[in-house]
Short mmCIF file of C-alpha atoms (C1' of nucleotides) in Angstrom, two decimals:
data_model
loop_
_atom_site.label_atom_id
_atom_site.label_comp_id
_atom_site.label_asym_id
_atom_site.label_seq_id
_atom_site.Cartn_x
_atom_site.Cartn_y
_atom_site.Cartn_z
CA MET S 1 -9.82 24.59 -12.03
CA ALA S 2 -6.11 24.69 -12.31
CA ASP S 3 -3.94 25.64 -15.23
CA TYR S 4 -3.33 22.35 -17.01
CA LYS S 5 -1.16 23.87 -19.71
CA LYS S 6 1.16 25.51 -17.23
CA ARG S 7 1.54 22.31 -15.25
CA PHE S 8 2.14 20.37 -18.43
CA GLU S 9 4.88 22.73 -19.51
CA THR S 10 6.45 22.76 -16.06
CA ILE S 11 6.70 18.99 -16.00
CA ILE S 12 8.02 18.74 -19.54
CA GLU S 13 10.62 21.41 -18.86
CA LYS S 14 11.73 19.64 -15.73
CA LEU S 15 12.11 16.40 -17.65
CA ARG S 16 14.13 18.09 -20.38
CA GLY S 17 16.22 19.96 -17.83
CA ASN S 18 17.18 16.65 -16.26
CA GLY S 19 18.27 15.13 -19.54
CA HIS S 20 15.21 13.01 -20.24
CA LYS S 21 13.79 12.42 -23.67
CA ILE S 22 10.24 13.39 -24.50
CA THR S 23 8.80 10.31 -26.11
CA PRO S 24 5.24 10.25 -27.42
CA GLN S 25 4.25 7.82 -24.68
CA ARG S 26 5.78 10.05 -22.02
CA LEU S 27 4.08 13.08 -23.47
CA ALA S 28 0.72 11.39 -23.26
CA ILE S 29 1.31 10.37 -19.65
CA VAL S 30 2.38 13.87 -18.65
CA LYS S 31 -0.71 15.34 -20.28
CA ILE S 32 -2.96 13.16 -18.19
CA LEU S 33 -1.03 13.84 -14.99
CA ALA S 34 -1.07 17.58 -15.59
CA LYS S 35 -4.85 17.47 -15.50
CA SER S 36 -5.60 14.64 -13.07
CA GLU S 37 -8.32 16.54 -11.25
CA ASN S 38 -10.00 13.16 -11.03
CA HIS S 39 -6.93 11.60 -9.42
CA PRO S 40 -6.39 8.76 -11.89
CA ASN S 41 -4.68 5.48 -11.10
CA VAL S 42 -2.17 3.63 -13.25
CA GLU S 43 -4.87 1.65 -15.01
CA ASN S 44 -6.82 4.79 -15.84
CA ILE S 45 -3.75 6.34 -17.38
CA TYR S 46 -2.90 3.20 -19.28
CA ASP S 47 -6.43 2.81 -20.60
CA GLN S 48 -6.56 6.39 -21.82
CA ILE S 49 -3.32 6.02 -23.73
CA LYS S 50 -3.39 2.54 -25.20
CA GLY S 51 -5.90 3.63 -27.81
CA ASP S 52 -3.24 5.85 -29.35
CA PHE S 53 -0.34 3.49 -28.57
CA PRO S 54 -1.57 -0.07 -28.91
CA THR S 55 1.82 -1.57 -28.10
CA MET S 56 2.19 0.48 -24.97
CA SER S 57 3.19 -1.41 -21.83
CA LEU S 58 1.91 -0.91 -18.31
CA ALA S 59 5.55 -0.90 -17.25
CA THR S 60 6.02 2.31 -19.17
CA VAL S 61 3.33 4.01 -17.16
CA TYR S 62 4.88 2.78 -13.93
CA ARG S 63 8.35 3.88 -14.95
CA ASN S 64 7.25 7.33 -15.98
CA ILE S 65 5.37 7.85 -12.77
CA VAL S 66 8.43 6.84 -10.77
CA LEU S 67 10.48 9.31 -12.76
CA ILE S 68 8.07 12.20 -12.46
CA LYS S 69 7.63 11.47 -8.79
CA SER S 70 11.39 11.67 -8.32
CA LEU S 71 11.25 15.15 -9.84
CA GLY S 72 8.58 16.13 -7.32
CA GLU S 73 6.02 16.83 -10.02
CA VAL S 74 3.32 14.37 -9.08
CA LEU S 75 1.73 13.53 -5.76
CA GLU S 76 1.24 9.84 -5.22
CA LEU S 77 -1.67 8.87 -3.02
CA GLY S 78 -0.88 5.31 -2.10
CA PHE S 79 -3.43 3.34 -0.13
CA PRO S 80 -2.94 0.37 2.16
CA ASP S 81 -4.89 -1.90 -0.17
CA GLY S 82 -2.21 -1.34 -2.77
CA SER S 83 -4.14 1.07 -4.91
CA ASN S 84 -2.58 4.34 -5.99
CA ARG S 85 -4.04 7.58 -7.23
CA TYR S 86 -2.08 10.42 -8.74
CA ASP S 87 -2.24 14.18 -8.74
CA GLY S 88 0.16 15.96 -11.06
CA ASN S 89 -1.86 19.11 -10.88
CA GLN S 90 -1.23 19.76 -7.17
CA PRO S 91 1.97 17.90 -6.37
CA ALA S 92 2.37 19.33 -2.86
CA PRO S 93 0.83 17.37 0.02
CA HIS S 94 -2.76 18.37 0.72
CA PRO S 95 -5.79 16.80 2.37
CA HIS S 96 -8.20 14.59 0.50
CA VAL S 97 -11.77 13.51 0.95
CA ILE S 98 -12.45 10.05 -0.42
CA CYS S 99 -15.78 8.39 -1.14
CA ILE S 100 -15.57 4.78 -0.03
CA LYS S 101 -18.31 3.78 -2.46
CA CYS S 102 -17.42 5.38 -5.80
CA LYS S 103 -13.77 6.09 -4.95
CA LYS S 104 -14.10 9.71 -5.94
CA ILE S 105 -11.40 11.93 -4.47
CA VAL S 106 -11.99 15.59 -3.71
CA ASP S 107 -9.59 18.31 -2.57
CA PRO S 108 -11.12 20.33 0.30
CA ASP S 109 -9.94 23.78 1.31
CA LEU S 110 -8.18 23.53 4.66
CA ASP S 111 -5.59 25.86 6.02
CA SER S 112 -5.37 24.91 9.68
CA LEU S 113 -2.94 22.09 8.98
CA ASP S 114 0.14 24.28 9.23
CA LYS S 115 -0.70 25.26 12.79
CA MET S 116 -1.42 21.66 13.66
CA GLN S 117 1.90 20.56 12.23
CA LYS S 118 3.76 23.08 14.37
CA GLU S 119 1.95 21.92 17.49
CA VAL S 120 2.84 18.33 16.75
CA ALA S 121 6.49 19.20 16.11
CA GLU S 122 6.73 20.96 19.47
CA GLU S 123 5.03 18.22 21.40
CA THR S 124 6.93 15.29 19.92
CA ASN S 125 10.30 16.90 19.17
CA PHE S 126 10.10 15.59 15.62
CA LYS S 127 11.28 17.57 12.64
CA ILE S 128 8.16 17.20 10.51
CA LEU S 129 8.85 16.94 6.79
CA ASN S 130 5.64 15.70 5.30
CA HIS S 131 2.11 14.72 6.12
CA ARG S 132 -0.89 12.87 4.85
CA LEU S 133 -4.49 13.58 5.72
CA ASP S 134 -7.40 11.64 4.30
CA PHE S 135 -11.04 11.82 5.25
CA PHE S 136 -13.14 8.83 4.28
CA GLY S 137 -16.86 8.95 3.82
CA ILE S 138 -19.73 8.89 1.37
CA CYS S 139 -20.26 11.60 -1.21
CA SER S 140 -23.61 13.25 -1.76
CA GLU S 141 -24.18 11.41 -5.04
CA CYS S 142 -23.66 7.99 -3.47
CA MET S 143 -25.73 9.05 -0.46
CA THR S 144 -28.85 9.67 -2.54
CA GLU S 145 -28.50 6.47 -4.52
CA LYS S 146 -30.65 3.46 -3.86
CA GLY S 147 -29.10 0.18 -2.82
CA MET U 1 0.51 4.26 29.54
CA ALA U 2 -2.78 2.58 28.92
CA ASP U 3 -4.41 -0.26 30.73
CA TYR U 4 -3.16 -3.34 28.93
CA LYS U 5 -5.09 -5.78 31.08
CA LYS U 6 -8.38 -4.06 30.44
CA ARG U 7 -7.78 -3.97 26.70
CA PHE U 8 -6.76 -7.60 26.75
CA GLU U 9 -9.92 -8.61 28.53
CA THR U 10 -12.08 -6.48 26.29
CA ILE U 11 -10.70 -8.13 23.18
CA ILE U 12 -10.94 -11.64 24.59
CA GLU U 13 -14.52 -11.02 25.70
CA LYS U 14 -15.45 -9.73 22.28
CA LEU U 15 -13.94 -12.81 20.67
CA ARG U 16 -15.82 -15.13 23.01
CA GLY U 17 -19.01 -13.14 22.57
CA ASN U 18 -18.81 -13.69 18.84
CA GLY U 19 -18.33 -17.42 19.16
CA HIS U 20 -14.63 -17.63 18.60
CA LYS U 21 -12.33 -20.03 20.37
CA ILE U 22 -9.48 -18.81 22.48
CA THR U 23 -6.52 -20.82 21.26
CA PRO U 24 -3.08 -20.41 22.82
CA GLN U 25 -1.79 -18.81 19.62
CA ARG U 26 -4.68 -16.37 19.55
CA LEU U 27 -4.18 -15.55 23.20
CA ALA U 28 -0.56 -14.69 22.57
CA ILE U 29 -1.45 -12.46 19.63
CA VAL U 30 -4.12 -10.63 21.61
CA LYS U 31 -1.68 -10.03 24.44
CA ILE U 32 0.75 -8.33 22.11
CA LEU U 33 -1.95 -6.29 20.43
CA ALA U 34 -3.38 -5.16 23.77
CA LYS U 35 -0.06 -3.55 24.56
CA SER U 36 1.26 -2.49 21.18
CA GLU U 37 2.41 0.91 22.35
CA ASN U 38 5.28 0.39 19.94
CA HIS U 39 2.90 -0.27 17.04
CA PRO U 40 4.22 -3.69 16.00
CA ASN U 41 3.94 -5.17 12.54
CA VAL U 42 3.04 -8.73 11.62
CA GLU U 43 6.66 -9.86 11.69
CA ASN U 44 7.20 -8.37 15.14
CA ILE U 45 4.19 -10.24 16.46
CA TYR U 46 5.23 -13.46 14.77
CA ASP U 47 8.79 -13.20 16.10
CA GLN U 48 7.63 -12.62 19.65
CA ILE U 49 5.39 -15.66 19.57
CA LYS U 50 7.28 -18.28 17.61
CA GLY U 51 9.59 -18.88 20.56
CA ASP U 52 6.65 -20.30 22.48
CA PHE U 53 4.97 -21.87 19.45
CA PRO U 54 7.63 -23.17 17.09
CA THR U 55 5.10 -24.56 14.60
CA MET U 56 3.21 -21.31 14.46
CA SER U 57 2.47 -19.98 10.98
CA LEU U 58 2.57 -16.41 9.75
CA ALA U 59 -0.85 -17.08 8.26
CA THR U 60 -2.24 -17.48 11.76
CA VAL U 61 -1.06 -14.01 12.69
CA TYR U 62 -2.60 -12.59 9.55
CA ARG U 63 -5.88 -14.39 10.10
CA ASN U 64 -6.18 -13.29 13.69
CA ILE U 65 -5.49 -9.71 12.82
CA VAL U 66 -8.18 -9.82 10.16
CA LEU U 67 -10.59 -11.22 12.72
CA ILE U 68 -9.78 -8.75 15.47
CA LYS U 69 -9.91 -5.92 12.97
CA SER U 70 -13.40 -7.03 11.94
CA LEU U 71 -14.43 -6.71 15.58
CA GLY U 72 -13.08 -3.17 15.65
CA GLU U 73 -10.55 -3.98 18.34
CA VAL U 74 -7.34 -3.14 16.53
CA LEU U 75 -6.34 -0.16 14.43
CA GLU U 76 -4.45 -1.11 11.31
CA LEU U 77 -2.00 1.46 10.04
CA GLY U 78 -1.37 0.35 6.50
CA PHE U 79 1.23 2.18 4.47
CA PRO U 80 1.54 2.56 0.72
CA ASP U 81 4.76 0.55 0.66
CA GLY U 82 2.77 -2.42 1.88
CA SER U 83 3.95 -2.31 5.46
CA ASN U 84 1.43 -2.45 8.28
CA ARG U 85 1.61 -1.46 11.92
CA TYR U 86 -1.00 -2.29 14.53
CA ASP U 87 -2.46 -0.61 17.57
CA GLY U 88 -4.78 -2.71 19.68
CA ASN U 89 -4.43 -0.39 22.60
CA GLN U 90 -6.09 2.59 20.91
CA PRO U 91 -8.28 1.09 18.19
CA ALA U 92 -10.06 4.34 17.33
CA PRO U 93 -8.53 6.46 14.54
CA HIS U 94 -6.00 8.95 15.83
CA PRO U 95 -3.07 10.91 14.38
CA HIS U 96 0.41 9.47 14.23
CA VAL U 97 3.88 10.89 13.98
CA ILE U 98 6.28 8.62 12.15
CA CYS U 99 10.06 8.75 12.02
CA ILE U 100 11.17 8.01 8.47
CA LYS U 101 14.57 6.79 9.68
CA CYS U 102 13.89 4.43 12.59
CA LYS U 103 10.19 3.87 11.81
CA LYS U 104 9.18 4.75 15.34
CA ILE U 105 5.52 5.72 15.64
CA VAL U 106 4.28 8.15 18.28
CA ASP U 107 0.75 9.23 19.23
CA PRO U 108 0.55 13.02 19.62
CA ASP U 109 -2.20 14.80 21.52
CA LEU U 110 -4.40 16.61 19.05
CA ASP U 111 -7.98 17.60 19.52
CA SER U 112 -8.64 20.02 16.70
CA LEU U 113 -9.39 17.21 14.26
CA ASP U 114 -13.06 17.05 15.14
CA LYS U 115 -13.60 20.64 14.14
CA MET U 116 -11.65 20.11 10.98
CA GLN U 117 -13.74 17.10 10.12
CA LYS U 118 -16.95 19.09 10.50
CA GLU U 119 -15.62 21.85 8.26
CA VAL U 120 -14.69 19.36 5.59
CA ALA U 121 -18.08 17.66 5.78
CA GLU U 122 -19.84 20.97 5.27
CA GLU U 123 -17.67 22.08 2.43
CA THR U 124 -17.72 18.84 0.45
CA ASN U 125 -21.16 17.49 1.35
CA PHE U 126 -19.60 14.20 2.33
CA LYS U 127 -20.75 12.16 5.27
CA ILE U 128 -17.36 11.63 6.90
CA LEU U 129 -16.96 8.26 8.58
CA ASN U 130 -13.26 7.91 9.16
CA HIS U 131 -9.96 9.64 8.76
CA ARG U 132 -6.25 9.10 8.71
CA LEU U 133 -3.63 11.65 9.64
CA ASP U 134 0.08 10.92 9.58
CA PHE U 135 2.95 13.31 10.07
CA PHE U 136 6.30 12.14 8.72
CA GLY U 137 9.60 13.40 9.98
CA ILE U 138 12.70 12.63 11.96
CA CYS U 139 12.62 11.96 15.68
CA SER U 140 14.98 13.65 18.10
CA GLU U 141 17.04 10.48 18.59
CA CYS U 142 17.68 10.07 14.88
CA MET U 143 18.32 13.78 14.54
CA THR U 144 21.25 13.74 16.94
CA GLU U 145 22.81 10.63 15.42
CA LYS U 146 25.83 10.79 13.18
CA GLY U 147 25.66 9.56 9.63
"C1'" DA E 1 20.66 15.07 -43.55
"C1'" DT E 2 23.45 11.27 -41.05
"C1'" DT E 3 25.60 9.52 -37.38
"C1'" DT E 4 26.14 8.68 -32.70
"C1'" DT E 5 24.86 7.77 -28.03
"C1'" DA E 6 22.40 7.19 -24.11
"C1'" DA E 7 17.66 6.97 -22.71
"C1'" DT E 8 13.50 4.58 -23.32
"C1'" DT E 9 10.37 1.07 -24.52
"C1'" DG E 10 7.86 -3.53 -24.61
"C1'" DA E 11 7.58 -8.11 -23.33
"C1'" DT E 12 8.33 -11.07 -19.78
"C1'" DA E 13 10.23 -12.84 -15.54
"C1'" DA E 14 10.91 -11.84 -10.76
"C1'" DT E 15 9.40 -10.04 -6.33
"C1'" DA E 16 7.17 -10.09 -1.97
"C1'" DA E 17 3.45 -9.39 1.28
"C1'" DT E 18 -0.86 -11.19 1.95
"C1'" DT E 19 -4.74 -14.66 1.10
"C1'" DT E 20 -6.62 -18.85 0.35
"C1'" DG E 21 -7.56 -24.12 0.11
"C1'" DC E 22 -7.49 -28.11 2.51
"C1'" DA E 23 -6.51 -31.78 5.72
"C1'" DA E 24 -5.47 -32.31 10.53
"C1'" DT E 25 -6.10 -30.47 15.05
"C1'" DT E 26 -8.49 -28.62 18.99
"C1'" DA E 27 -11.44 -25.52 22.13
"C1'" DA E 28 -15.86 -25.46 24.02
"C1'" DC E 29 -20.15 -27.28 24.72
"C1'" DA E 30 -23.43 -31.04 25.83
"C1'" DT G 1 -15.84 -38.22 27.03
"C1'" DG G 2 -17.91 -37.25 22.55
"C1'" DT G 3 -19.35 -34.02 19.17
"C1'" DT G 4 -18.87 -30.17 16.23
"C1'" DA G 5 -17.50 -26.12 14.29
"C1'" DA G 6 -13.59 -23.14 14.54
"C1'" DT G 7 -8.79 -22.90 13.99
"C1'" DT G 8 -4.27 -24.07 12.64
"C1'" DG G 9 -0.17 -25.11 9.59
"C1'" DC G 10 1.52 -25.80 5.34
"C1'" DA G 11 1.88 -24.74 0.69
"C1'" DA G 12 0.06 -22.83 -3.39
"C1'" DA G 13 -2.23 -18.78 -5.35
"C1'" DT G 14 -2.73 -13.99 -5.87
"C1'" DT G 15 -1.56 -9.45 -7.48
"C1'" DA G 16 0.47 -4.88 -7.96
"C1'" DT G 17 4.82 -3.38 -8.81
"C1'" DT G 18 9.81 -3.79 -10.16
"C1'" DA G 19 13.67 -5.58 -12.74
"C1'" DT G 20 15.83 -7.61 -16.92
"C1'" DC G 21 17.38 -7.12 -21.49
"C1'" DA G 22 17.36 -6.77 -26.37
"C1'" DA G 23 15.44 -3.61 -29.69
"C1'" DT G 24 14.10 1.04 -30.58
"C1'" DT G 25 14.41 5.98 -30.75
"C1'" DA G 26 14.92 11.06 -29.29
"C1'" DA G 27 18.16 14.46 -29.51
"C1'" DA G 28 22.69 16.22 -29.87
"C1'" DA G 29 26.85 16.22 -32.78
"C1'" DT G 30 28.75 16.02 -37.13
#
DNA sequence: ATTTTAATTGATAATAATTTGCAATTAACA
DNA sequence: TGTTAATTGCAAATTATTATCAATTAAAAT
């Protein structure tokens, strides 16, 4: 339950501070990203907005995501199959748990990653800058479903 | 330093056992995958083979990888940018450390993942089936380079 | 309030890795 | 050696994302 409003304002301020205009389309995209507890994809964002902006282009969603990513204000979860999910609420890297049936994405609490990262850095002599940890499985809802 | 020959034979046997023919092209692909300590991509595999098989198609590499993947004998490391790297030597999921400059991929020793996976399963009520852990950074060689 | 200017948008074309369809080839078995 | 289903090679199709460019517009300056 994060503070959507604060995230929204942070992103908007960062956009302004970097000389970007706040268009209505952009505003709508930022609103969705600031929540994004459900980790939406581009289509989800587009679908939510095109009701209010019928002429809106998918390219606009893509471009705004690229921009907001470049400001470090959204975490892009890209998957090998080409799908992408976004988290503008928690833009720092963090682990995810993904249901392979319903595609739900959940943020678990895990704090042992820092230690692990240090171990890996020592062993491999890498300077570690980033990481990505996904667990794949089946959520309890999908588990109890028939079929 | 794994046992290439054993991996090679294992994969070939599994192919035979599932009614697949051992063509010369396939044999060459399996050989490369059985080593694959350097985590080759499709292009790497294709380039290594087309000297011996000038008419060889990229599609054949793709198709064979799909097949061997379906038998669980190669680990596909797909990345959000669309690139893929393969490990037929260690086909079970394991962490990777990736240099963002030279794209080298290294396998660190890490054993605390099992515990972490159990914790996550308990907390989220997911049945965890798989995982993916990548650390991104700069290797020692790239670190000491100029530029 | 107008004007000015650069950023942004929308529509469409381009991109590029992977996949698919199909005819020709071939490994493996009888 | 013949038979048959699997495999190959080529080219076309696919598909998410990116780039192009003229028209629009937010926001600062006047």
